Amino acid sequence: MKGNIFIIVAVLFLFAACGPVSVNKPDKPTTIADSTSQVKAETVVQPAPDSTMLAYGSLYFGMKKAEVERKNELRQKLGKYEYGFDYSFNGDSALYRVTIKSNGVKVIGYDTELAAYYRNLAQIVETRYGKPAEHSGLPSVFDVQNSGRFLIDRWSQGSKQIDIVFKENALNSYSVLCEITHNPMAEAETVRLKSIKNKDVYEGAKNF
């Protein structure tokens, strides 16, 4: 009997010494956040080019001479007729005016051929910009002779201005011009040229 009691006590003592059995639970799976899902895609919006800086086609005011000549042909067909292109650059060689010019027409074709060149250009510009802000009607040949040039139509869009004029090239020769001008740049160039022309006067005025 005493032996049985001794065995029971020994077993109890053994369990007490070992303590409670702990079972290792598996760790919770680590969730790796998808970095791409946390980064919000940023949409880069390119600002639209200022339409008032658009001169003609792929030409913009401020372009350098070499780039202008590379991007635009000197003779182009617009509507029904071909026209030539001239450019005006400021002291920094930046474009501030594009001039579209018809062929020279003798006075005998003033009311027919020259008028057709004009109507073709005016219709093209009207299609884009609507009716002109100013319109004076077709001038007589004597009106153009008296002034050298005569403004017929004018459109204004911010700093950009479009004029269609009749111009006397030489005796018995007339052309239609469409001048696309960036006014602030043109005005600045006028001031610059005037200051160069009157440089001696300005220098002398400093003495007074």
XYZ file of N, CA and C in Angstrom:
624
model
N 0.843 -1.194 0.000
C 0.000 0.000 0.000
C 0.871 1.235 0.000
N 1.863 1.213 0.891
C 2.768 2.348 0.955
C 3.486 2.539 -0.371
N 3.752 1.424 -1.058
C 4.440 1.543 -2.369
C 3.592 2.227 -3.405
N 2.289 1.940 -3.385
C 1.383 2.588 -4.354
C 1.313 4.091 -4.108
N 1.225 4.422 -2.822
C 1.142 5.861 -2.477
C 2.411 6.559 -2.931
N 3.534 5.904 -2.738
C 4.810 6.504 -3.146
C 4.848 6.745 -4.653
N 4.339 5.806 -5.402
C 4.328 5.955 -6.875
C 3.445 7.104 -7.299
N 2.248 7.242 -6.676
C 1.305 8.324 -7.030
C 1.942 9.671 -6.731
N 2.551 9.752 -5.536
C 3.182 11.034 -5.160
C 4.309 11.379 -6.116
N 5.072 10.383 -6.541
C 6.191 10.628 -7.472
C 5.693 11.157 -8.812
N 4.579 10.567 -9.281
C 4.017 11.022 -10.575
C 3.549 12.457 -10.471
N 2.820 12.785 -9.364
C 2.327 14.148 -9.189
C 3.486 15.151 -9.122
N 4.548 14.725 -8.402
C 5.723 15.593 -8.283
C 6.370 15.859 -9.650
N 6.358 14.830 -10.495
C 6.938 14.968 -11.846
C 6.164 15.953 -12.692
N 4.831 15.877 -12.652
C 3.991 16.820 -13.436
C 4.144 18.249 -12.944
N 4.246 18.371 -11.592
C 4.392 19.722 -11.039
C 5.712 20.337 -11.449
N 6.739 19.501 -11.528
C 8.066 20.021 -11.919
C 8.110 20.453 -13.374
N 7.416 19.738 -14.202
C 7.425 20.076 -15.653
C 6.592 21.307 -15.941
N 5.586 21.575 -15.127
C 4.751 22.744 -15.369
C 3.789 22.513 -16.519
N 2.951 23.458 -16.791
C 1.969 23.310 -17.889
C 2.674 23.220 -19.227
N 2.193 22.362 -20.031
C 2.772 22.186 -21.373
C 2.249 23.268 -22.289
N 3.138 24.037 -22.888
C 2.719 25.112 -23.817
C 2.851 24.619 -25.246
N 1.865 24.891 -26.000
C 1.851 24.489 -27.415
C 2.146 25.710 -28.258
N 3.187 25.625 -29.074
C 3.540 26.753 -29.939
C 2.546 26.863 -31.081
N 1.847 28.008 -31.085
C 0.896 28.254 -32.174
C 1.628 28.888 -33.348
N 1.251 28.486 -34.524
C 1.916 29.091 -35.695
C 1.661 30.584 -35.758
N 2.682 31.342 -36.149
C 2.524 32.803 -36.271
C 1.522 33.134 -37.363
N 0.865 34.259 -37.128
C -0.068 34.720 -38.155
C 0.721 35.118 -39.389
N 0.210 34.759 -40.551
C 0.944 35.122 -41.775
C 1.086 36.625 -41.892
N 2.280 37.055 -42.206
C 2.526 38.494 -42.370
C 2.028 38.934 -43.730
N 1.169 39.912 -43.698
C 0.620 40.437 -44.959
C 1.540 41.517 -45.480
N 2.091 41.302 -46.661
C 2.968 42.291 -47.277
C 2.125 43.149 -48.204
N 1.983 44.377 -47.829
C 1.148 45.268 -48.642
C 1.799 45.479 -49.991
N 0.982 45.423 -50.965
C 1.462 45.665 -52.316
C 1.780 47.148 -52.445
N 3.068 47.432 -52.569
C 3.470 48.835 -52.605
C 2.833 49.582 -53.759
N 2.577 48.856 -54.838
C 1.995 49.535 -55.993
C 0.563 49.954 -55.734
N -0.120 49.215 -54.781
C -1.505 49.571 -54.492
C -1.589 50.774 -53.581
N -0.467 51.067 -52.856
C -0.485 52.189 -51.936
C -0.040 53.487 -52.583
N 0.568 53.394 -53.737
C 1.035 54.594 -54.429
C -0.013 55.010 -55.443
N -0.583 56.131 -55.225
C -1.599 56.621 -56.143
C -0.939 57.131 -57.415
N -1.481 56.660 -58.493
C -0.929 57.102 -59.771
C -1.234 58.568 -59.972
N -0.213 59.340 -60.270
C -0.392 60.763 -60.503
C -0.479 61.024 -61.996
N -1.547 61.668 -62.399
C -1.729 61.995 -63.804
C -1.086 63.345 -64.080
N -0.103 63.343 -64.944
C 0.585 64.582 -65.300
C -0.164 65.229 -66.451
N -0.754 66.372 -66.177
C -1.524 67.076 -67.200
C -0.646 68.134 -67.830
N -0.387 67.976 -69.119
C 0.410 68.965 -69.835
C -0.472 70.167 -70.181
N -0.065 71.370 -69.823
C -0.886 72.529 -70.156
C -0.979 72.720 -71.665
N -2.164 73.085 -72.124
C -2.354 73.321 -73.551
C -1.598 74.575 -73.966
N -0.975 74.562 -75.136
C -0.256 75.755 -75.591
C -1.198 76.955 -75.683
N -0.680 78.107 -75.338
C -1.466 79.332 -75.415
C -1.795 79.618 -76.881
N -3.089 79.638 -77.200
C -3.488 79.815 -78.596
C -3.073 81.175 -79.144
N -2.899 82.155 -78.256
C -2.489 83.474 -78.731
C -1.016 83.488 -79.143
N -0.273 82.429 -78.758
C 1.126 82.325 -79.167
C 1.281 81.540 -80.460
N 0.189 80.958 -80.939
C 0.223 80.232 -82.208
C 0.202 81.239 -83.351
N 1.227 81.189 -84.178
C 1.308 82.120 -85.307
C 0.617 81.524 -86.531
N 1.123 80.378 -86.983
C 0.539 79.727 -88.153
C 1.029 78.278 -88.204
N 0.105 77.333 -88.417
C 0.509 75.936 -88.525
C 1.253 75.479 -87.286
N 2.509 75.083 -87.458
C 3.338 74.640 -86.324
C 4.283 75.742 -85.861
N 4.033 76.965 -86.318
C 4.875 78.102 -85.928
C 4.275 78.829 -84.732
N 5.145 79.143 -83.769
C 4.730 79.904 -82.595
C 5.569 81.175 -82.496
N 4.929 82.229 -82.004
C 5.665 83.472 -81.765
C 6.786 83.201 -80.771
N 7.943 83.784 -81.057
C 9.099 83.568 -80.201
C 10.059 82.535 -80.749
N 9.634 81.775 -81.771
C 10.529 80.785 -82.380
C 11.708 81.475 -83.055
N 12.844 80.800 -83.047
C 14.025 81.327 -83.702
C 13.941 81.117 -85.214
N 14.705 81.918 -85.941
C 14.646 81.947 -87.397
C 14.902 80.582 -88.021
N 15.930 79.876 -87.561
C 16.281 78.585 -88.155
C 15.150 77.581 -87.991
N 14.495 77.595 -86.827
C 13.395 76.659 -86.581
C 12.187 76.999 -87.439
N 11.920 78.281 -87.603
C 10.793 78.714 -88.439
C 10.992 78.266 -89.881
N 12.181 78.502 -90.400
C 12.464 78.137 -91.784
C 12.419 76.627 -91.996
N 12.733 75.877 -90.952
C 12.711 74.420 -91.049
C 11.272 73.869 -91.013
N 10.392 74.562 -90.308
C 9.054 74.027 -90.084
C 8.002 74.512 -91.069
N 8.310 75.530 -91.855
C 7.273 76.088 -92.720
C 7.797 76.340 -94.127
N 7.029 75.892 -95.120
C 7.401 76.106 -96.522
C 7.141 77.551 -96.916
N 7.975 78.072 -97.814
C 7.842 79.465 -98.234
C 6.716 79.675 -99.242
N 6.285 78.612 -99.887
C 5.143 78.678 -100.803
C 4.166 77.565 -100.415
N 2.897 77.945 -100.233
C 1.889 76.958 -99.853
C 0.564 77.260 -100.536
N -0.183 76.197 -100.805
C -1.520 76.363 -101.353
C -2.507 76.449 -100.201
N -3.224 77.548 -100.147
C -4.264 77.757 -99.137
C -5.588 77.919 -99.853
N -6.508 77.004 -99.615
C -7.769 77.072 -100.349
C -7.529 76.835 -101.828
N -7.889 77.816 -102.642
C -7.807 77.660 -104.099
C -6.496 78.164 -104.696
N -5.736 78.946 -103.927
C -4.583 79.624 -104.521
C -3.299 79.405 -103.710
N -2.178 79.663 -104.368
C -0.878 79.601 -103.700
C -0.482 80.987 -103.200
N 0.166 80.992 -102.040
C 0.641 82.234 -101.429
C 2.074 82.035 -100.950
N 2.788 83.149 -100.848
C 4.139 83.125 -100.310
C 4.129 83.505 -98.836
N 5.227 83.179 -98.132
C 5.336 83.480 -96.699
C 6.576 84.325 -96.438
N 6.388 85.348 -95.623
C 7.493 86.166 -95.115
C 7.413 86.180 -93.594
N 8.541 86.434 -92.943
C 8.586 86.427 -91.484
C 9.286 87.678 -90.968
N 8.851 88.118 -89.802
C 9.503 89.252 -89.138
C 10.046 88.777 -87.795
N 11.321 89.109 -87.545
C 11.984 88.708 -86.307
C 12.483 89.938 -85.566
N 12.513 89.842 -84.237
C 13.000 90.977 -83.452
C 14.520 90.903 -83.268
N 15.040 91.747 -82.394
C 16.486 91.799 -82.197
C 17.081 90.531 -81.617
N 16.243 89.694 -81.012
C 16.695 88.412 -80.468
C 16.451 87.268 -81.444
N 16.138 87.613 -82.701
C 15.825 86.613 -83.734
C 14.612 85.771 -83.373
N 13.652 86.366 -82.657
C 12.414 85.678 -82.277
C 11.277 86.133 -83.197
N 10.499 85.193 -83.660
C 9.396 85.481 -84.585
C 8.300 86.298 -83.903
N 7.885 87.398 -84.539
C 6.754 88.151 -84.004
C 5.671 88.433 -85.059
N 5.954 88.074 -86.322
C 4.927 88.272 -87.360
C 5.126 87.280 -88.496
N 4.008 86.730 -88.978
C 3.986 85.906 -90.184
C 3.134 86.638 -91.208
N 3.672 86.802 -92.416
C 2.935 87.479 -93.485
C 2.704 86.501 -94.631
N 1.430 86.342 -94.973
C 1.032 85.505 -96.116
C 0.700 86.461 -97.260
N 1.324 86.234 -98.403
C 1.250 87.224 -99.480
C 0.873 86.568 -100.800
N -0.087 87.192 -101.497
C -0.478 86.701 -102.824
C 0.548 87.135 -103.861
N 0.447 86.577 -105.033
C 1.254 87.052 -106.162
C 0.867 88.486 -106.493
N 1.802 89.211 -107.088
C 1.493 90.559 -107.548
C 0.514 90.513 -108.715
N -0.446 91.430 -108.703
C -1.469 91.492 -109.744
C -1.450 92.887 -110.369
N -1.475 92.940 -111.681
C -1.509 94.232 -112.367
C -2.885 94.874 -112.204
N -2.920 96.179 -112.427
C -4.146 96.925 -112.190
C -5.314 96.396 -113.024
N -5.030 95.806 -114.166
C -6.099 95.276 -114.999
C -6.832 94.112 -114.325
N -6.131 93.432 -113.386
C -6.758 92.316 -112.671
C -7.127 92.654 -111.233
N -7.129 93.940 -110.921
C -7.388 94.380 -109.547
C -8.764 93.939 -109.053
N -9.782 94.163 -109.844
C -11.159 93.860 -109.423
C -11.536 92.395 -109.592
N -10.691 91.615 -110.225
C -11.025 90.211 -110.475
C -10.041 89.278 -109.764
N -8.810 89.232 -110.258
C -7.826 88.299 -109.698
C -7.445 88.654 -108.264
N -7.175 89.934 -108.006
C -6.794 90.351 -106.660
C -7.954 90.155 -105.685
N -9.153 90.474 -106.133
C -10.333 90.288 -105.287
C -10.540 88.810 -104.961
N -10.227 87.926 -105.900
C -10.359 86.483 -105.667
C -9.343 86.011 -104.632
N -8.107 86.510 -104.723
C -7.096 86.198 -103.712
C -7.585 86.624 -102.324
N -8.179 87.810 -102.258
C -8.671 88.327 -100.979
C -9.802 87.461 -100.426
N -10.818 87.200 -101.246
C -11.975 86.438 -100.760
C -11.570 85.050 -100.270
N -10.610 84.452 -100.950
C -10.133 83.133 -100.550
C -9.495 83.182 -99.148
N -8.611 84.159 -98.923
C -7.967 84.294 -97.616
C -8.965 84.659 -96.520
N -9.854 85.599 -96.821
C -10.834 86.044 -95.829
C -11.740 84.893 -95.400
N -12.134 84.054 -96.348
C -13.001 82.922 -96.020
C -12.278 81.917 -95.116
N -10.989 81.714 -95.371
C -10.205 80.784 -94.546
C -10.117 81.287 -93.106
N -9.793 82.570 -92.930
C -9.661 83.126 -91.584
C -11.020 83.169 -90.878
N -12.077 83.532 -91.603
C -13.423 83.569 -91.023
C -13.866 82.201 -90.538
N -13.488 81.157 -91.261
C -13.864 79.801 -90.865
C -13.300 79.469 -89.493
N -12.140 79.990 -89.168
C -11.500 79.718 -87.872
C -11.949 80.705 -86.794
N -12.033 81.990 -87.126
C -12.235 83.008 -86.105
C -13.572 83.745 -86.189
N -14.396 83.409 -87.179
C -15.664 84.108 -87.321
C -15.504 85.435 -88.044
N -16.545 86.231 -87.992
C -16.525 87.523 -88.677
C -15.460 88.440 -88.079
N -14.833 89.264 -88.915
C -13.791 90.164 -88.383
C -14.371 91.233 -87.470
N -13.561 91.682 -86.539
C -13.981 92.763 -85.644
C -14.084 94.078 -86.395
N -13.255 94.212 -87.443
C -13.283 95.412 -88.288
C -13.346 94.976 -89.749
N -14.165 95.645 -90.512
C -14.273 95.358 -91.951
C -14.617 96.641 -92.684
N -13.799 96.979 -93.670
C -14.002 98.251 -94.379
C -14.462 98.067 -95.814
N -14.554 96.829 -96.289
C -14.938 96.623 -97.684
C -13.739 96.785 -98.606
N -13.909 96.333 -99.835
C -12.803 96.402 -100.790
C -12.535 97.847 -101.204
N -11.294 98.281 -101.136
C -10.959 99.652 -101.524
C -10.808 99.769 -103.040
N -10.922 100.968 -103.532
C -10.630 101.199 -104.941
C -9.116 101.209 -105.125
N -8.669 101.059 -106.349
C -7.242 101.065 -106.617
C -6.620 102.404 -106.221
N -7.421 103.493 -106.307
C -6.910 104.819 -105.950
C -6.703 104.939 -104.439
N -7.557 104.267 -103.640
C -7.376 104.274 -102.182
C -6.041 103.628 -101.804
N -5.712 102.532 -102.481
C -4.462 101.826 -102.178
C -3.268 102.639 -102.665
N -3.413 103.284 -103.818
C -2.329 104.105 -104.344
C -2.019 105.270 -103.412
N -3.043 105.858 -102.819
C -2.858 107.024 -101.960
C -2.148 106.686 -100.653
N -2.436 105.499 -100.095
C -1.880 105.149 -98.790
C -0.753 104.115 -98.857
N -0.615 103.452 -99.991
C 0.391 102.395 -100.100
C -0.116 101.052 -99.626
N -1.003 101.072 -98.630
C -1.649 99.859 -98.132
C -2.994 100.239 -97.533
N -3.914 99.282 -97.543
C -5.268 99.592 -97.082
C -5.792 98.401 -96.270
N -6.163 98.677 -95.000
C -6.690 97.633 -94.128
C -8.137 97.305 -94.499
N -8.399 96.014 -94.728
C -9.757 95.576 -95.069
C -10.411 94.866 -93.883
N -9.711 93.871 -93.312
C -10.281 93.080 -92.206
C -9.290 93.005 -91.054
N -9.843 92.927 -89.836
C -8.999 92.745 -88.648
C -9.705 91.831 -87.644
N -8.945 90.837 -87.182
C -9.392 89.954 -86.099
C -8.435 90.138 -84.926
N -8.960 90.113 -83.703
C -8.118 90.233 -82.513
C -8.431 89.082 -81.569
N -7.390 88.440 -81.082
C -7.522 87.354 -80.123
C -6.428 87.500 -79.079
N -6.742 88.206 -78.006
C -5.732 88.478 -76.991
C -4.599 89.293 -77.577
N -3.389 88.789 -77.443
C -2.217 89.506 -77.943
C -1.985 89.278 -79.436
N -2.767 88.378 -80.038
C -2.599 88.082 -81.468
C -3.594 88.895 -82.299
N -3.086 89.431 -83.401
C -3.915 90.218 -84.318
C -3.701 89.733 -85.743
N -4.801 89.609 -86.484
C -4.735 89.177 -87.881
C -5.338 90.271 -88.752
N -4.554 90.774 -89.686
C -5.004 91.820 -90.609
C -4.935 91.300 -92.043
N -5.946 91.652 -92.835
C -5.876 91.432 -94.282
C -5.879 92.805 -94.937
N -4.860 93.046 -95.757
C -4.703 94.363 -96.373
C -4.398 94.212 -97.860
N -4.714 95.268 -98.601
C -4.236 95.408 -99.980
C -2.998 96.290 -99.923
N -1.973 95.886 -100.686
C -0.714 96.635 -100.667
C -0.245 96.898 -102.093
N 0.238 98.118 -102.303
C 0.837 98.459 -103.590
C 2.313 98.079 -103.534
N 2.719 97.126 -104.362
C 4.109 96.685 -104.378
C 4.995 97.670 -105.126
N 4.547 98.043 -106.290
C 5.258 98.976 -107.167
C 4.214 99.505 -108.135
N 4.623 100.346 -109.024
C 3.684 100.884 -110.002
C 3.030 99.748 -110.768
N 1.700 99.719 -110.734
C 0.910 98.742 -111.483
C 1.100 97.304 -110.964
N 1.319 97.156 -109.642
C 1.393 95.826 -109.031
C 0.827 95.878 -107.612
N -0.108 94.959 -107.317
C -0.805 94.956 -106.026
C -0.894 93.526 -105.498
N -0.866 93.413 -104.168
C -0.959 92.100 -103.521
C -1.925 92.162 -102.345
N -2.429 90.987 -101.967
C -3.195 90.832 -100.728
C -2.250 90.261 -99.683
N -2.228 90.873 -98.512
C -1.407 90.385 -97.413
C -2.301 89.960 -96.252
N -1.947 88.859 -95.628
C -2.553 88.460 -94.353
C -1.435 88.468 -93.324
N -1.487 89.422 -92.401
C -0.436 89.597 -91.404
C -0.915 89.069 -90.047
N -0.178 88.103 -89.519
C -0.497 87.512 -88.215
C 0.571 87.994 -87.240
N 0.183 88.846 -86.299
C 1.148 89.583 -85.487
C 0.913 89.379 -83.998
N 2.013 89.226 -83.258
C 1.943 89.254 -81.791
C 2.184 90.708 -81.391
N 1.123 91.396 -81.013
C 1.199 92.844 -80.814
C 2.234 93.294 -79.781
N 2.282 92.704 -78.582
C 3.289 93.173 -77.615
C 4.711 93.032 -78.132
N 5.002 91.945 -78.825
C 6.349 91.757 -79.376
C 6.629 92.763 -80.486
N 5.626 93.019 -81.330
C 5.796 93.978 -82.422
C 6.016 95.385 -81.885
N 5.260 95.742 -80.856
C 5.410 97.076 -80.268
C 6.780 97.242 -79.614
N 7.238 96.190 -78.941
C 8.564 96.245 -78.306
C 9.660 96.389 -79.352
N 9.491 95.714 -80.490
C 10.485 95.824 -81.549
C 10.479 97.214 -82.178
N 9.310 97.819 -82.313
C 9.214 99.185 -82.836
C 9.967 100.158 -81.931
N 9.785 99.987 -80.627
C 10.485 100.841 -79.660
C 11.993 100.632 -79.755
N 12.401 99.375 -79.882
C 13.834 99.071 -79.966
C 14.471 99.711 -81.195
N 13.796 99.571 -82.345
C 14.333 100.143 -83.583
C 14.364 101.671 -83.524
N 13.355 102.245 -82.882
C 13.319 103.698 -82.747
C 14.466 104.184 -81.875
N 14.761 103.437 -80.810
C 15.844 103.841 -79.921
C 17.198 103.740 -80.623
N 17.345 102.753 -81.509
C 18.597 102.626 -82.270
C 18.718 103.787 -83.264
N 17.622 104.099 -83.927
C 17.629 105.166 -84.922
C 17.943 106.514 -84.280
N 17.404 106.723 -83.080
C 17.578 108.018 -82.409
C 18.623 107.959 -81.296
N 19.557 107.023 -81.395
C 20.546 106.833 -80.341
C 21.343 108.103 -80.068
N 21.770 108.770 -81.146
C 22.564 109.991 -80.974
C 21.765 111.076 -80.271
N 20.455 111.136 -80.591
C 19.600 112.145 -79.948
C 19.476 111.851 -78.456
N 19.232 110.560 -78.123
C 19.103 110.183 -76.723
C 20.399 110.444 -75.946
N 21.544 110.150 -76.595
C 22.831 110.378 -75.924
C 23.047 111.861 -75.677
N 22.679 112.678 -76.682
C 22.834 114.135 -76.510
C 21.914 114.677 -75.450
N 20.717 114.077 -75.331
C 19.738 114.566 -74.358
C 20.198 114.356 -72.919
N 21.111 113.403 -72.714
C 21.594 113.135 -71.370
C 22.390 114.317 -70.803
N 22.871 115.193 -71.689
C 23.666 116.322 -71.257
C 22.812 117.496 -70.750
N 21.524 117.394 -70.929
C 20.658 118.499 -70.527
C 19.966 118.214 -69.197
